[in-house]
Amino acid sequence: MYIIQIASECAPVVKAGGLGDVVYGLSREMDGRGHCVEVVLPKYDCMRYDHVWGMHQAYENLYVPWNGGTIHCSVDCGWVHGQLCFFIEPHSVEGFFSRGKYYGEWDDQVRFAFFSKAALEFLLKSGKRPDVIHCHDWQTGLVPVMLFEMYQYHGMANQRVCYTIHNFKHQGTWSTDILQGVGLNREAYYGSRDRIGDNNTAGAVNFMKGGIVYANYVNTVSPHHAWEARFTDIGCGLQPTLDVYQDKFGGILNGLSYQVWNPETDSLLPVNYGIADFENKAVNKKALRERLMLGVNDKPIVAFIGRLDQQKGVHQVHHGLYYSLAHDAQFVLLGSASEPGLNDWFWHEKLHLNENPDCHLEIGYDEELAHLIYAAADVMIVPSNYEPCGLTQIISLKYGTVPVVRGVGGLVNTIFDLDYDSDHPVEARNGFVFSENDSYALESALGRALNLYHQKPEDFERLAKRGMAYDYSWKTPGDQYEGVYEHIRHK
Ligand code: ADP
């Protein structure tokens, strides 16, 4: 099959979170199965150009219809760790992708509506006719809308769309003016509730709803989250739409690219290790302590890596930090906040704890440091309020770092409590899980993990190794996506 992914991220060249990992990992998996895969991205000024090889111009004069006029774009292409990617660069005063950041601008919806339009225009003009277009999240929700309402009449009648939702919280709502912008000129028709009119706000369109209504197949990134989205308020207002389109909606658990995330081969680690030479994990722990100037002692390192966002349970992270320090453990945090209040809060904590030899808070985004923390830590906490799939717990397992998670979304599908999971035999249990969203629940699970570490170190090591043996590669999700692609291309 010929597959084109249209997305706002692809790791490591553009990565803000799990979306980037998934676009890259799935592309490589499909490529490995003999399919032809290409990725179309915006050409951001701030992306990691050091991860692109052989960048050159692929299309010189792409004129993208926009707001009744056109915007001149060019398209570059290059290889990102084996993956062919196309980067669309608009040359207009708005500077859509030259803002020094990927997201968080006042006109994000306009920027990504333009990108969706430009991506389709690029496919049309350059003669690319994939069997399947795979788009992701609200940023590219308008792609299937435009494909099936416009571009199919210009020679793209055979393309089919798989649409994957990584986060229901951000849906991309904007006033109906945007429809004129992209050339969907019958505002009342497209903006109606049974098409892409927002379910809650009159006069607004919802990009994600567009993806759900128009794509041939829609999924979110774990089976449990698919259920939550339909039947709880996690669907953030899209429950009625998912109900209508339930026959084409499902959950496919994300895979992890073990070419990137594997302690046996990870070139970012001081020392590689696997189950057979697990003792080498301690060398990485020593290296992290040196790098962050942490005290050298017998304590376990409890870590958190993730966006400092309400979604990630920041209050629980904060509580976990102090709980760890009070219970004979060190704590390391790597996270960045886009909300100023949360940023200030964690900066305040960082300054407050500056002299504490058992604690380090690194506020910012650092891919390389993340690898070292996964390898060095003993315990990873993931106390999310909601979690569509979650990659940090899956990466932690591979690195022999025991996850302590809240049982929501994809965490339910991946982590099984050592003491209480009655659905899995003891040999299949791989971490600690708590249910309620309060500090007592976190304490009970983290406390059990720390107790095991201190009281029964051999059992703790056995648990860590068991996690390393788990297979959360792209193999199973690759089979599932391949099945979806095969199914929709013949529709
Ligand atoms: P989300 O997509 O909601 O942010 P996921 O758990 O699906 O969360 O994926 C998070 C990915 O981003 C993981 O690869 C994690 O290691 C990485 N990550 C998150 N925050 C940081 C950070 N501050 N520095 C480096 N990597 C980070």
Tab-separated table of N, CA and C in Angstrom, residues 61 66 75 97 106 127 158-159 198 224 283 286 301 311-312 322 326 328 348 369 371 407 421 431 441:
chain	number	residue	atom	x	y	z
A	61	ASN	N	6.942	25.778	-6.513
A	61	ASN	CA	5.881	26.794	-6.457
A	61	ASN	C	4.524	26.149	-6.217
A	66	TRP	N	-6.459	30.195	-0.521
A	66	TRP	CA	-6.664	30.541	0.887
A	66	TRP	C	-7.387	31.870	0.975
A	75	VAL	N	7.939	23.220	-0.882
A	75	VAL	CA	7.956	21.983	-0.105
A	75	VAL	C	9.357	21.376	-0.180
A	97	PHE	N	4.396	29.090	10.408
A	97	PHE	CA	5.237	28.108	11.113
A	97	PHE	C	6.591	28.670	11.511
A	106	TRP	N	-2.215	32.206	19.276
A	106	TRP	CA	-3.632	32.569	19.326
A	106	TRP	C	-4.388	32.040	18.109
A	127	GLY	N	0.828	15.022	-7.847
A	127	GLY	CA	0.408	13.728	-8.403
A	127	GLY	C	0.490	12.572	-7.421
A	158	ASN	N	-10.023	8.177	-5.124
A	158	ASN	CA	-9.745	6.831	-4.611
A	158	ASN	C	-9.009	6.814	-3.275
A	159	GLN	N	-8.816	7.968	-2.702
A	159	GLN	CA	-8.068	8.017	-1.441
A	159	GLN	C	-9.018	7.774	-0.268
A	198	ASP	N	-19.854	22.649	15.871
A	198	ASP	CA	-19.497	22.189	17.215
A	198	ASP	C	-20.757	21.778	17.989
A	224	HIS	N	-9.345	1.049	26.114
A	224	HIS	CA	-10.075	1.574	27.272
A	224	HIS	C	-10.452	3.037	27.068
A	283	VAL	N	24.853	1.718	36.506
A	283	VAL	CA	25.867	2.649	35.985
A	283	VAL	C	25.165	3.909	35.447
A	286	LYS	N	24.164	6.044	38.373
A	286	LYS	CA	25.319	6.794	38.862
A	286	LYS	C	25.551	8.020	37.958
A	301	ILE	N	15.474	5.982	42.899
A	301	ILE	CA	15.099	7.241	42.246
A	301	ILE	C	13.679	7.092	41.693
A	311	GLN	N	-3.775	17.493	32.735
A	311	GLN	CA	-4.003	16.121	32.264
A	311	GLN	C	-3.103	15.119	32.986
A	312	LYS	N	-1.888	15.552	33.269
A	312	LYS	CA	-0.890	14.622	33.806
A	312	LYS	C	-0.972	14.487	35.333
A	322	TYR	N	7.076	15.031	47.298
A	322	TYR	CA	7.311	15.165	48.749
A	322	TYR	C	7.172	13.821	49.464
A	326	ALA	N	10.111	12.033	51.686
A	326	ALA	CA	9.852	11.664	53.082
A	326	ALA	C	9.968	10.156	53.314
A	328	ASP	N	12.473	7.961	52.074
A	328	ASP	CA	13.759	7.356	51.733
A	328	ASP	C	13.966	7.142	50.237
A	348	HIS	N	8.986	27.623	41.335
A	348	HIS	CA	9.047	27.940	42.760
A	348	HIS	C	9.547	26.720	43.549
A	369	LEU	N	18.088	13.955	27.836
A	369	LEU	CA	18.022	13.714	29.284
A	369	LEU	C	16.911	12.711	29.606
A	371	HIS	N	16.012	10.099	27.973
A	371	HIS	CA	16.530	8.727	27.808
A	371	HIS	C	17.321	8.300	29.050
A	407	GLY	N	-5.065	4.142	37.207
A	407	GLY	CA	-5.747	3.257	36.272
A	407	GLY	C	-6.781	3.972	35.429
A	421	ASP	N	-4.185	-7.139	40.792
A	421	ASP	CA	-4.814	-7.385	39.486
A	421	ASP	C	-5.266	-8.838	39.401
A	431	GLY	N	3.540	-3.703	37.500
A	431	GLY	CA	3.694	-2.393	38.129
A	431	GLY	C	2.709	-2.220	39.268
A	441	ALA	N	-4.531	7.536	47.566
A	441	ALA	CA	-4.434	6.465	46.568
A	441	ALA	C	-3.018	6.411	46.000
